[in-house]
Backbone as JSON, one array per atom type, in Angstrom:
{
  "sequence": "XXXXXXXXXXXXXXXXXXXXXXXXXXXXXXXXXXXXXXXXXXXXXXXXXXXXXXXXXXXXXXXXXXXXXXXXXXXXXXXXXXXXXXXXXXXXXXXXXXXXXXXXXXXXXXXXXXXXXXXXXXXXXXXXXXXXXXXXXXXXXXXXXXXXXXXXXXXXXXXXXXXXXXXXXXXXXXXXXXXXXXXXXXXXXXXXXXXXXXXXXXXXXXXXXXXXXXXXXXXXXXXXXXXXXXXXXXXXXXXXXXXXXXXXXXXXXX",
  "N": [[0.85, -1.2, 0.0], [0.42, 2.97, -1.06], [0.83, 5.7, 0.06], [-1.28, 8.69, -0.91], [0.19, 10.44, -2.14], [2.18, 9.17, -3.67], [2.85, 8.2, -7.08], [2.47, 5.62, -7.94], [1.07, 2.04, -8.12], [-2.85, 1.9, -7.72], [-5.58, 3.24, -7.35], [-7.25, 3.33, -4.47], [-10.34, 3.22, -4.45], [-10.87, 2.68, -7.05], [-10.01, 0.3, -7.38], [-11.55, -1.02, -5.9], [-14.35, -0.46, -7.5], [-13.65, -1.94, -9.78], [-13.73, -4.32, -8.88], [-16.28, -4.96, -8.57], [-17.65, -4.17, -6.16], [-19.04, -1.45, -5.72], [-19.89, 1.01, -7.16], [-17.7, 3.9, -8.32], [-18.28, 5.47, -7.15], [-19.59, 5.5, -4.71], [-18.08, 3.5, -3.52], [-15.59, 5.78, -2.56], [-17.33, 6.9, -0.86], [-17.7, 4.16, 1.21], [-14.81, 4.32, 2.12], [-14.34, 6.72, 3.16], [-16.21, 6.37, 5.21], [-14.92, 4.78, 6.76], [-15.2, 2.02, 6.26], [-13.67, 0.39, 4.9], [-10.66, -1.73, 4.69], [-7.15, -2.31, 4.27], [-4.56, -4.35, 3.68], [-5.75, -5.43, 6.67], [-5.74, -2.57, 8.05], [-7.19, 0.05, 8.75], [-8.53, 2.38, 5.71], [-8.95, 5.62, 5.53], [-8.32, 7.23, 3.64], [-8.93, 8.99, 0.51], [-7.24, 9.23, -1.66], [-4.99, 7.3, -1.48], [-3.22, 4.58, -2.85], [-3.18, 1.05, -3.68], [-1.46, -1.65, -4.43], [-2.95, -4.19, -6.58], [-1.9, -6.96, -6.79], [-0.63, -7.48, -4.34], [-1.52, -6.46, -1.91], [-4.5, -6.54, 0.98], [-7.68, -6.34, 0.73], [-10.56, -5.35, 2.38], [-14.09, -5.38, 2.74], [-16.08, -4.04, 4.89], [-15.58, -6.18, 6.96], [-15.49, -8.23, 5.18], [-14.06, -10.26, 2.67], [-12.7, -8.82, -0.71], [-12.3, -9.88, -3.85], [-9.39, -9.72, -5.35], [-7.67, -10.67, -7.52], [-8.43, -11.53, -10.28], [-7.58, -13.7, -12.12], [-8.09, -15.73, -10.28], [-10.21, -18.37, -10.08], [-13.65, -19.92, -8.27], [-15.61, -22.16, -8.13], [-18.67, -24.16, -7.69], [-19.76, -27.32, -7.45], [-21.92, -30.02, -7.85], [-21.69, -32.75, -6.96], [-22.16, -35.6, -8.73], [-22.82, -39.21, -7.88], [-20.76, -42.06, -8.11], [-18.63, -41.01, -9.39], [-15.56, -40.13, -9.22], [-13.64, -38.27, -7.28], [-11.1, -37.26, -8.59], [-9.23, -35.18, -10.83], [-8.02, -36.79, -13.25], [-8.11, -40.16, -13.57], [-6.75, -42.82, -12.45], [-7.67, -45.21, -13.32], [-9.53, -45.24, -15.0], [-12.5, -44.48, -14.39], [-15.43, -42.71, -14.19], [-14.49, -39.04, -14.42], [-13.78, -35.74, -12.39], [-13.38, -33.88, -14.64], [-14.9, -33.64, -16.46], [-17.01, -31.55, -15.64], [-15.56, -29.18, -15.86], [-15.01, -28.34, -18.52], [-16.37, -25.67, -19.49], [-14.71, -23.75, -18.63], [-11.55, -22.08, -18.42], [-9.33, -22.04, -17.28], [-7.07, -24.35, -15.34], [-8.73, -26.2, -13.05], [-8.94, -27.67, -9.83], [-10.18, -30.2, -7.59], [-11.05, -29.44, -4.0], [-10.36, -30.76, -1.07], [-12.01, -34.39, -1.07], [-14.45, -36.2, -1.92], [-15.92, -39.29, -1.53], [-16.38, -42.02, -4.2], [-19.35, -43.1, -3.96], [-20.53, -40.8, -2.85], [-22.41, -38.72, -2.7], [-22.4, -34.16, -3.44], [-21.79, -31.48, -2.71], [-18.94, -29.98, -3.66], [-15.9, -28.15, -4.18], [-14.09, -26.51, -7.03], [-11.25, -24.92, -7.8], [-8.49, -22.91, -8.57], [-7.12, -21.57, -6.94], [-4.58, -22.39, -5.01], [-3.67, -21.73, -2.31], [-6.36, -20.87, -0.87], [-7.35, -23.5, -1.42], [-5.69, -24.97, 0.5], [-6.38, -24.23, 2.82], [-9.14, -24.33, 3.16], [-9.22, -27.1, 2.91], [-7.4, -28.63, 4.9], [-7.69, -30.05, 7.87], [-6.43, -28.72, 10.17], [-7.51, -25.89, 10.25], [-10.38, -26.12, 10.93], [-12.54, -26.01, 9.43], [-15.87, -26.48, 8.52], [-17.86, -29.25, 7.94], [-21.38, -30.19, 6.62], [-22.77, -33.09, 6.11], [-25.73, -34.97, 5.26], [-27.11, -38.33, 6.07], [-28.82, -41.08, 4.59], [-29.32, -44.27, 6.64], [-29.79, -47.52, 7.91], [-31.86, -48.54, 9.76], [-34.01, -48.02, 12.7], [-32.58, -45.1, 13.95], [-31.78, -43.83, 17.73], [-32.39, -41.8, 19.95], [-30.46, -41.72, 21.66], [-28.01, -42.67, 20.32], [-27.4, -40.64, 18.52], [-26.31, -38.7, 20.54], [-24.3, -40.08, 21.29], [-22.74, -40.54, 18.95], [-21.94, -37.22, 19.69], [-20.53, -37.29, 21.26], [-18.26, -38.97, 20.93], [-17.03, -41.46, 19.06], [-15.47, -44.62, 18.7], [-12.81, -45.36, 16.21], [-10.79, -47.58, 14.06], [-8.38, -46.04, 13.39], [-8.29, -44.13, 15.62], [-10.19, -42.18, 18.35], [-13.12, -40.42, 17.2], [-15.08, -37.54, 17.13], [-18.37, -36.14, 16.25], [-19.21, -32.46, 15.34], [-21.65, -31.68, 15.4], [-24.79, -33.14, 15.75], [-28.27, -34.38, 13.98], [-31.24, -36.23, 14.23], [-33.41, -35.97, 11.62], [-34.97, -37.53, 10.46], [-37.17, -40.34, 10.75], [-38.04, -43.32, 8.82], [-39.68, -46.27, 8.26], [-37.77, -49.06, 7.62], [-35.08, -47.16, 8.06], [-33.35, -44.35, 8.48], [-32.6, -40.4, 8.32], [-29.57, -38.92, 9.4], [-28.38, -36.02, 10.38], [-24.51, -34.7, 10.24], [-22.13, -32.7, 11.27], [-18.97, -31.81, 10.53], [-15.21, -31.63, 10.91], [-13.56, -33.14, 10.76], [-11.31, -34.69, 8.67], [-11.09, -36.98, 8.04], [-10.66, -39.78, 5.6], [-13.69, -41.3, 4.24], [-15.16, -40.75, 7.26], [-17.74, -40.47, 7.83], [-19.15, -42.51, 6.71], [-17.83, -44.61, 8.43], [-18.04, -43.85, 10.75], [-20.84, -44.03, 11.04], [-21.04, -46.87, 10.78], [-20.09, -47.78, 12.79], [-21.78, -46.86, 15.09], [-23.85, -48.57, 14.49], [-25.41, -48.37, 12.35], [-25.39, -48.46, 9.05], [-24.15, -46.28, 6.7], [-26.67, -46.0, 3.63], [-27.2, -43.95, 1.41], [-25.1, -41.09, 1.19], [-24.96, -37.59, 1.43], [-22.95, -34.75, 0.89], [-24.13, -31.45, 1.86], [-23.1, -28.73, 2.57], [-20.33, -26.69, 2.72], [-18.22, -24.77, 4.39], [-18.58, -21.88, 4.57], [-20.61, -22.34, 2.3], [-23.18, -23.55, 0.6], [-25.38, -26.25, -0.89], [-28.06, -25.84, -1.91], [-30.4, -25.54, -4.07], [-28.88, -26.3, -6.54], [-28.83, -28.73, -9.14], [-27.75, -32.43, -9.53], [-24.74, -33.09, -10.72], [-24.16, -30.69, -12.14], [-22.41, -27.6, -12.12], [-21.47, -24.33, -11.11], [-20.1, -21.22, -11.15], [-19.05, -19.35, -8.27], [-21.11, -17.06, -6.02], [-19.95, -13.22, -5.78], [-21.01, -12.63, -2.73], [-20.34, -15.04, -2.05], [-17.68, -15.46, -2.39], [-16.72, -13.7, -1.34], [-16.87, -14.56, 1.37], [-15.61, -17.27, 1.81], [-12.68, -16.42, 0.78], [-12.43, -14.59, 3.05], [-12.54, -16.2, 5.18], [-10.29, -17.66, 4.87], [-8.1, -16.08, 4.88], [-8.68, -15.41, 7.34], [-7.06, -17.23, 8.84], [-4.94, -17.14, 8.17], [-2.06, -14.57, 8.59], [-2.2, -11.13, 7.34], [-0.38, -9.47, 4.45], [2.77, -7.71, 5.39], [2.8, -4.42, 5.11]],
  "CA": [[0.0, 0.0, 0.0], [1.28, 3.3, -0.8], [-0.1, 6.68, 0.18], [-2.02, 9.2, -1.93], [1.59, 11.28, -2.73], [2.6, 8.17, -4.77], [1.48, 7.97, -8.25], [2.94, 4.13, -8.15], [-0.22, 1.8, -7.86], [-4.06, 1.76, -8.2], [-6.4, 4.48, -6.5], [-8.26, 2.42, -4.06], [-11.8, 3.46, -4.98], [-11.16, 2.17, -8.5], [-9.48, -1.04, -7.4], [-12.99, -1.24, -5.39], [-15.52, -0.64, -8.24], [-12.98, -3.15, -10.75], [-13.66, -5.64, -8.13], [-17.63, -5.56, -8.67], [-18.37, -3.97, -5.06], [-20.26, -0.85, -5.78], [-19.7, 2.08, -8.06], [-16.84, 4.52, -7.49], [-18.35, 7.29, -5.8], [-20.03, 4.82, -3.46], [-16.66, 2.77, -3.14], [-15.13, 6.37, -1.72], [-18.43, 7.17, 0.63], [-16.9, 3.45, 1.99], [-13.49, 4.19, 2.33], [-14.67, 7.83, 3.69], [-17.0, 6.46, 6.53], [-14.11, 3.64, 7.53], [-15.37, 0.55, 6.41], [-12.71, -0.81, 3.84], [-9.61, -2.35, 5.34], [-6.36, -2.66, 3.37], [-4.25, -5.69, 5.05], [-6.27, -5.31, 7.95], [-5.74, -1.3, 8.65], [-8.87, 0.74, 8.37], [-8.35, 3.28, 5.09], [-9.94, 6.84, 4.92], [-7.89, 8.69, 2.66], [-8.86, 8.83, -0.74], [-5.83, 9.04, -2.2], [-4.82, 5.84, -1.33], [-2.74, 3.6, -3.78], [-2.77, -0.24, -3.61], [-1.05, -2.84, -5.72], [-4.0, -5.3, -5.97], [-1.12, -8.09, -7.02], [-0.12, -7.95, -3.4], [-2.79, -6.28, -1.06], [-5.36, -7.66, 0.81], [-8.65, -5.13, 0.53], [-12.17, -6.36, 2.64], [-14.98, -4.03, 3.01], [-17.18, -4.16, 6.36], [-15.22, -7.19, 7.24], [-15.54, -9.36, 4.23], [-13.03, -10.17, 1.71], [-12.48, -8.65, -1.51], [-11.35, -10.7, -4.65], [-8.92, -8.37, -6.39], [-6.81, -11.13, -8.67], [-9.5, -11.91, -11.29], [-7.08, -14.86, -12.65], [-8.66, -16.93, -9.65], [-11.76, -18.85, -10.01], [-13.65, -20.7, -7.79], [-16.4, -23.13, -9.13], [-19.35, -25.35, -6.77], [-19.99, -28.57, -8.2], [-23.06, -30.94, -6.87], [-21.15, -34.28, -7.82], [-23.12, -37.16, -8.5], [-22.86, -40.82, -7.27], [-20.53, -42.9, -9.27], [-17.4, -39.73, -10.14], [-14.33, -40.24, -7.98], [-13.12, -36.64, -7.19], [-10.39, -36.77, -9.31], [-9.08, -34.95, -12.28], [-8.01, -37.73, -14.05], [-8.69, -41.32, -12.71], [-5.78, -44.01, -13.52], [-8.46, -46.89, -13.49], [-10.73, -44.85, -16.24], [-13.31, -44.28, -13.84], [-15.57, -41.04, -14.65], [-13.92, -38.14, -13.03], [-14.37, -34.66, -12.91], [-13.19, -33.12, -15.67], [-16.71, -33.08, -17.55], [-17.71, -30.99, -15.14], [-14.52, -28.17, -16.11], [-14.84, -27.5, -19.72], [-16.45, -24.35, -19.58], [-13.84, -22.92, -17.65], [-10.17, -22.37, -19.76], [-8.27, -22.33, -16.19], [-7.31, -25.41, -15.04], [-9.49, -26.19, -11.91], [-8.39, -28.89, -9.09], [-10.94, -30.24, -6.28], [-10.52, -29.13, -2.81], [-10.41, -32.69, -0.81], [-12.79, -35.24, -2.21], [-15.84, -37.29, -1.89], [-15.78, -40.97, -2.16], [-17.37, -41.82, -5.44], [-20.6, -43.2, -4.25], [-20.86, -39.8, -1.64], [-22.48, -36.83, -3.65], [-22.85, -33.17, -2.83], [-20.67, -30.09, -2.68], [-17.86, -29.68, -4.19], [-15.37, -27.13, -4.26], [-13.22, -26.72, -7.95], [-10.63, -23.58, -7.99], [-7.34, -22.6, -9.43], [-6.5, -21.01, -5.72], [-3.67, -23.26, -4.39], [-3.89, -21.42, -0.92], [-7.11, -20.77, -0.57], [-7.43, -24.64, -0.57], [-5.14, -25.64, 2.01], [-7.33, -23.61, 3.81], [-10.21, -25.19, 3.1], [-8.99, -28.79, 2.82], [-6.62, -28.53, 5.95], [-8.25, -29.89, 9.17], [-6.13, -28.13, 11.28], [-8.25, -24.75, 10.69], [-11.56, -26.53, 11.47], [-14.12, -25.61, 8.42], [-17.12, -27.83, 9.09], [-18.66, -30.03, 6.62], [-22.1, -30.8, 6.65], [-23.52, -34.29, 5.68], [-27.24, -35.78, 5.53], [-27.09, -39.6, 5.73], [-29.85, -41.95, 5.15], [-28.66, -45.23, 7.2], [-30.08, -48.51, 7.83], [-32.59, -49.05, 11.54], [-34.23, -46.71, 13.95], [-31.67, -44.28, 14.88], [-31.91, -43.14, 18.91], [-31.61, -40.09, 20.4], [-29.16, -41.89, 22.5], [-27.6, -43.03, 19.35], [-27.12, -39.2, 18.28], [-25.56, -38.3, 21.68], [-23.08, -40.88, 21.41], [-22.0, -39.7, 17.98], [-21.15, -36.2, 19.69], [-19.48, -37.8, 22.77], [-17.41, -39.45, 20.28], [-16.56, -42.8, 18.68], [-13.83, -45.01, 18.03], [-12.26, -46.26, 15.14], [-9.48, -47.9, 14.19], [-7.7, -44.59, 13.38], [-8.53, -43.04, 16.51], [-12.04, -41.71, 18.28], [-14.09, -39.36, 16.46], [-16.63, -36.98, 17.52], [-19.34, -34.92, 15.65], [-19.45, -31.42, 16.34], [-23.25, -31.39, 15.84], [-25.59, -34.3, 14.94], [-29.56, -33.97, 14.33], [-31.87, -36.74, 13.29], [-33.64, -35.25, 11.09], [-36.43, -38.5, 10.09], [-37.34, -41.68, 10.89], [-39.01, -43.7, 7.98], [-39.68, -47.69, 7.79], [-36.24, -49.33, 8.33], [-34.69, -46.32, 7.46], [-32.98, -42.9, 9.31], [-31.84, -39.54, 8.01], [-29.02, -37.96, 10.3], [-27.3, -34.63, 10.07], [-23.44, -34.58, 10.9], [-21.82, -31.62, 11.13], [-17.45, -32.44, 11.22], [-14.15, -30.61, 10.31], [-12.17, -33.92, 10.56], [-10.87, -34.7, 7.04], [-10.69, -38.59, 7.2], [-11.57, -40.76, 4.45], [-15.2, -41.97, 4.54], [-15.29, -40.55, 8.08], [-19.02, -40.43, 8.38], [-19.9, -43.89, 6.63], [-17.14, -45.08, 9.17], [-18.89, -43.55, 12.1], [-22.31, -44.45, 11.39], [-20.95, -47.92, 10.76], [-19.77, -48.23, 14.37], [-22.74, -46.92, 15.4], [-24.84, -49.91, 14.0], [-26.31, -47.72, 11.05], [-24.93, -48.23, 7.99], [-25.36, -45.78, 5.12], [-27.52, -46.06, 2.49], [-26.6, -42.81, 0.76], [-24.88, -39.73, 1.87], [-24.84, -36.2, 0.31], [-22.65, -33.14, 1.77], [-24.95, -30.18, 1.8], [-22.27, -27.46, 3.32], [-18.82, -27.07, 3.36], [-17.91, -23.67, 5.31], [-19.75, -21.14, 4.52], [-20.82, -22.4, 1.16], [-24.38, -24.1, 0.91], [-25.5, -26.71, -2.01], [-28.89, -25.31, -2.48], [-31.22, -26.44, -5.42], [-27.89, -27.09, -7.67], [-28.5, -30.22, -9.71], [-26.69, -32.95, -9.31], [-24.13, -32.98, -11.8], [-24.29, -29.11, -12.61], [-21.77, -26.88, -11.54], [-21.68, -22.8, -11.15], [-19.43, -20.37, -10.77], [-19.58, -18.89, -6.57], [-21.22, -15.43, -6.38], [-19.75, -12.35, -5.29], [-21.24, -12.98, -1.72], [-19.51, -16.44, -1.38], [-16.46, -15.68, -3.14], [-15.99, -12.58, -0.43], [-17.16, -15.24, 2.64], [-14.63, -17.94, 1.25], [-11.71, -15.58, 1.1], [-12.63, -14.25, 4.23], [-12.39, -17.56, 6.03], [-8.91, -18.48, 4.12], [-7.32, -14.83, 5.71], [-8.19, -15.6, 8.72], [-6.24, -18.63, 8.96], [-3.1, -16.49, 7.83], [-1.4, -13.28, 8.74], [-1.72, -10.16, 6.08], [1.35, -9.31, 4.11], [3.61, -6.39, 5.81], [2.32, -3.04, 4.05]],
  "C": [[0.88, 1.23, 0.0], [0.17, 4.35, -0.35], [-0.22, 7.53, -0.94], [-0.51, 10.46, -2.85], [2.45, 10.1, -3.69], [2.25, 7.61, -6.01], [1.85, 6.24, -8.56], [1.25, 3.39, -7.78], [-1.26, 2.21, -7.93], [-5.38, 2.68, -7.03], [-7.49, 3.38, -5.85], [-9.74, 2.14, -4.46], [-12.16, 2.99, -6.72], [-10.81, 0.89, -8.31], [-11.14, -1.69, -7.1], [-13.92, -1.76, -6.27], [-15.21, -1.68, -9.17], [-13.5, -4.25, -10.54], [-15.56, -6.18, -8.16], [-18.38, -4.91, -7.14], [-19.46, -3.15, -5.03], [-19.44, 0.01, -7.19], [-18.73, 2.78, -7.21], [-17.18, 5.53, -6.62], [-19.1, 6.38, -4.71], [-19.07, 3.82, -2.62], [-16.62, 4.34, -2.24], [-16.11, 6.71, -0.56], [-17.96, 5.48, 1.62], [-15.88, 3.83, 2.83], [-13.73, 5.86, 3.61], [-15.23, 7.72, 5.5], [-15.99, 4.82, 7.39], [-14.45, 2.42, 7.57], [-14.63, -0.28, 5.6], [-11.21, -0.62, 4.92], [-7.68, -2.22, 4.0], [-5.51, -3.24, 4.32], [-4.4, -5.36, 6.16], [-6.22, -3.98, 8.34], [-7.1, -0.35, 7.92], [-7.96, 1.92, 7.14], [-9.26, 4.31, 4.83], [-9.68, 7.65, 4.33], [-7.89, 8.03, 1.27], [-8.17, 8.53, -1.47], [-5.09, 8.16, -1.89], [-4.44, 4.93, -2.44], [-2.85, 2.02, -3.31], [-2.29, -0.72, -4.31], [-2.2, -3.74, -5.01], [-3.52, -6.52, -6.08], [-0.81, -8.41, -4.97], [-1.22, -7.53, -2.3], [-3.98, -6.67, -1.0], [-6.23, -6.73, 1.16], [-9.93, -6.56, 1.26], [-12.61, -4.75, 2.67], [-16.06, -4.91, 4.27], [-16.86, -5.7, 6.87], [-15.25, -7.97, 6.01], [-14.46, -9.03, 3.12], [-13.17, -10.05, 0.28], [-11.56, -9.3, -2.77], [-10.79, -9.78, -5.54], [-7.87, -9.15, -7.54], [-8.68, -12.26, -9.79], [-9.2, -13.64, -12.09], [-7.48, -16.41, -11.68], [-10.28, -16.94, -9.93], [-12.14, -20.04, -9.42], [-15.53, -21.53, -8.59], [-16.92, -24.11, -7.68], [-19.79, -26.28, -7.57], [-20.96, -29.32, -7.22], [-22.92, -32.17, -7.34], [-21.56, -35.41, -7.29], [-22.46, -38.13, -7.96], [-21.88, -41.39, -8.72], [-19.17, -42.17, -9.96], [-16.81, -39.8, -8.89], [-13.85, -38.18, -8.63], [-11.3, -36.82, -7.36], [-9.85, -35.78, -10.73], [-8.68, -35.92, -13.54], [-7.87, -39.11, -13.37], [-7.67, -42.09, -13.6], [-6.84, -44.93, -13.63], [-9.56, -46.34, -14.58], [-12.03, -44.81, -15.8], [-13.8, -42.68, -13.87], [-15.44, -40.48, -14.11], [-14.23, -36.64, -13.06], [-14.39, -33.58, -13.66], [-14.08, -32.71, -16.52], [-16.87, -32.1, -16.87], [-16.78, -29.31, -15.24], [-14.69, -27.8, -17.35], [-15.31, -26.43, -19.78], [-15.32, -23.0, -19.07], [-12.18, -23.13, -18.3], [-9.27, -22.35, -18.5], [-8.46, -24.1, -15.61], [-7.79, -25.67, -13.4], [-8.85, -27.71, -10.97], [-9.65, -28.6, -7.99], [-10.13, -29.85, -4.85], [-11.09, -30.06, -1.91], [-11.55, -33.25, -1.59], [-14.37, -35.89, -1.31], [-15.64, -38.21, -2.0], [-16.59, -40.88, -3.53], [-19.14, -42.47, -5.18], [-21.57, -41.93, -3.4], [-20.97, -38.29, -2.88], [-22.6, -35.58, -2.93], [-22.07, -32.41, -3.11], [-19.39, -30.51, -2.72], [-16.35, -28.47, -4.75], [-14.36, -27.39, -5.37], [-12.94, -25.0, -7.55], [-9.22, -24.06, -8.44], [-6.41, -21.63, -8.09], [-5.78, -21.56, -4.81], [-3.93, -23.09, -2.63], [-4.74, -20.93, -0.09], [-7.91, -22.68, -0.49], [-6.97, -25.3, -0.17], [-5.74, -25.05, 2.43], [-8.55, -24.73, 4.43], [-10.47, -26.76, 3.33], [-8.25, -29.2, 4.41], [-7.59, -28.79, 7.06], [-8.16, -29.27, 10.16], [-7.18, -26.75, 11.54], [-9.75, -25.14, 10.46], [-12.43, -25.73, 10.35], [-14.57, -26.83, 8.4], [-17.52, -28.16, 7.5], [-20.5, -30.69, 7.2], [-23.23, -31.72, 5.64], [-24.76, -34.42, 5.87], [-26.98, -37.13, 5.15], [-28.18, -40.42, 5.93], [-29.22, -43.37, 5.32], [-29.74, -46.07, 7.55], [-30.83, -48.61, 9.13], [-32.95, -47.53, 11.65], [-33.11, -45.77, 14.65], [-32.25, -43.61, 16.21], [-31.66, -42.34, 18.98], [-30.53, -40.57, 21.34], [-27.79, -42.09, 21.46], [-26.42, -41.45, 18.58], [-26.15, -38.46, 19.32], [-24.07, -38.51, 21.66], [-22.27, -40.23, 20.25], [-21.07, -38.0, 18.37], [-20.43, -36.21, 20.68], [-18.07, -38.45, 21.87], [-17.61, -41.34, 20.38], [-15.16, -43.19, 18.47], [-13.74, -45.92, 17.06], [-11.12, -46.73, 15.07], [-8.03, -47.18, 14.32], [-7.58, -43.74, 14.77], [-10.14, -42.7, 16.97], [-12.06, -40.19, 17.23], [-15.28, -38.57, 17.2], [-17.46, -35.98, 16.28], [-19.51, -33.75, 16.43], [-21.05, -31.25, 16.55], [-23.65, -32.95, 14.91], [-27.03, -33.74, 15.08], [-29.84, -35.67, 14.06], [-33.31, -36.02, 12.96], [-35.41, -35.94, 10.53], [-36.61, -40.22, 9.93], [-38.49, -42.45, 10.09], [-39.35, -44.77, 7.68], [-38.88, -47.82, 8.46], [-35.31, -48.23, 8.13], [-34.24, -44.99, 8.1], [-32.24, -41.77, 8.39], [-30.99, -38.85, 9.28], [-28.11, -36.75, 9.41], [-26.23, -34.83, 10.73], [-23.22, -33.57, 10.25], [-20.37, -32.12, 11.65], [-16.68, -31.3, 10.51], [-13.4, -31.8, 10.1], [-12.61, -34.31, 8.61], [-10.52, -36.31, 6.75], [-11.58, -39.17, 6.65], [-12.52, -41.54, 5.32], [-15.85, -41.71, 6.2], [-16.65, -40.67, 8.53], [-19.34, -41.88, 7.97], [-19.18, -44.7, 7.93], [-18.27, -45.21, 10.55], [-20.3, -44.12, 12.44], [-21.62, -45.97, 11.37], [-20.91, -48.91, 12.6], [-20.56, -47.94, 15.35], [-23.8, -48.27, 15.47], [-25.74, -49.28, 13.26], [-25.46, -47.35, 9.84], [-25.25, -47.23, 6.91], [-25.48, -46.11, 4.15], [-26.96, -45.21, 1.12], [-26.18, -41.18, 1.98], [-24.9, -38.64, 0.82], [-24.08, -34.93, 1.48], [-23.17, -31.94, 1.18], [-24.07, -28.96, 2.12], [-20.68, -27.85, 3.41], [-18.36, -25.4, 3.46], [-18.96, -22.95, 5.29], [-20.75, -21.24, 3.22], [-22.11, -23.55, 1.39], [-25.12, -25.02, -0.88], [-26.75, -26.34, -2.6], [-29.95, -26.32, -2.88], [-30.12, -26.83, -6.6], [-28.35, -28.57, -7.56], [-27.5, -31.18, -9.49], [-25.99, -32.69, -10.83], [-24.18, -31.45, -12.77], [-23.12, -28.66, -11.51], [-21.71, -25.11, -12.11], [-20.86, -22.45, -10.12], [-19.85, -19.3, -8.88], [-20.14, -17.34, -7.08], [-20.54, -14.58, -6.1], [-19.47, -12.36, -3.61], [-20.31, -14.13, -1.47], [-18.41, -16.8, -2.13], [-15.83, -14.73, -1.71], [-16.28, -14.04, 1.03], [-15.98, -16.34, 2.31], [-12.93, -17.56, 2.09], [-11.61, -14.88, 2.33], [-12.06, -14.94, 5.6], [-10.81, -17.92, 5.86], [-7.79, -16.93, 4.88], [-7.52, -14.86, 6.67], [-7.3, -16.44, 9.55], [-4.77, -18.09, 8.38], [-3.43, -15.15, 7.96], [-1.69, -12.82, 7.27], [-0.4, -10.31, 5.98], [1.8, -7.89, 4.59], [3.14, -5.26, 4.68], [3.4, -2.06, 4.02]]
}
């Protein structure tokens, strides 16, 4: 960042409106009444340069995408597509689901292939270690329909924790959600990142699943997306994203 005596760099209030936030004269009534940030320091002087290659710009807390060359992409991936980009065993993967898009896109962790739901594709290396990384706890939430009467004691236990062979497990939140025939829907809500972790869990429960689908993964929500459709994030959940991924790291020195 430089200040407004530097003609080096990009007049904040234009980096602003570039970025899709508002218009420029409503970008500076921002920057004016102290709600845009530049790596984390409140900015109210107009005259204000950034490089948007290296500075990190939010407005009213939320994060601003100022490199255009990233794109992030939600995918609602069917039953039957291993969350790979290319599959050595020739199993369908998810590259169908990329051609519209001329950057090359990589998943951010995976799905088993018979586990559908949300999907995160981007071209943002460090925005998914963020995301993928257990250590900074972004929740995932599952709906599983599983095999018997699930208990409410049953549900308890799940957030007291289980054990597997790996280690115990707990859910940070469980619901059940519906009890139908032989048949249960539960809600888990987790951050851990191990393979098949929920079919695992219910298994050791004594409720196998049936089918699962992840509905949520941070702040990102699967909606009415089709299965097998994917769309570009909005605005809103491109800034909530990025938001999440800076908090989990230090700004860069200004």
């Amino acid at each position: 960042m430089t200040d407004g005596t530097d003609a080096e760099g990009v007049r904040l209030q234009k980096v602003l409106a570039n970025a899709g936030v508002a218009s420029r004269r409503v970008c500076e009534q921002y920057i004016v009444e102290g709600r845009v940030r530049v790596n984390g320091r409140v900015v109210t002087e107009l005259g204000t340069r950034i490089d948007p290659a290296v500075d990190l710009v939010d407005v009213d807390g939320t994060a601003v995408q100022l490199d255009s060359t990233k794109r992030y992409v939600l995918l609602n991936k069917p039953t039957g597509v291993v969350s790979s980009m290319k599959d050595e065993k020739g199993r369908p993967d998810l590259r169908r689901f990329t051609k519209e898009w001329p950057e090359r896109l990589y998943n951010v962790g995976r799905l088993d292939a018979e586990t559908s739901g949300l999907l995160v594709l981007t071209n943002d290396g460090d925005l998914a270690h963020v995301l993928a990384h257990p250590s900074f706890g972004v929740t995932k939430v599952y709906i599983a329909k599983v095999t018997g009467r699930v208990s409410p004691q049953t549900i308890a236990a799940l957030t007291r924790g289980v054990d597997l062979e790996d280690g115990p497990i707990a859910a940070d939140k469980a619901r059940l959600l519906d009890v139908s025939g032989g048949t249960s829907l539960v809600e888990l809500t987790l951050h851990s990142g191990r393979n098949r972790i929920v079919r695992r869990m219910m298994a050791a429960v004594g409720h196998p699943v049936v089918e699962l689908v992840r509905r949520q993964f941070g702040p990102l929500h699967l909606g009415t997306l089709p299965a097998g459709r994917a769309r570009e994030l909005t605005t809103v959940e491109r800034g909530a994203l990025l938001t999440l991924a800076r908090e989990a790291a230090p700004p860069p020195a200004s």
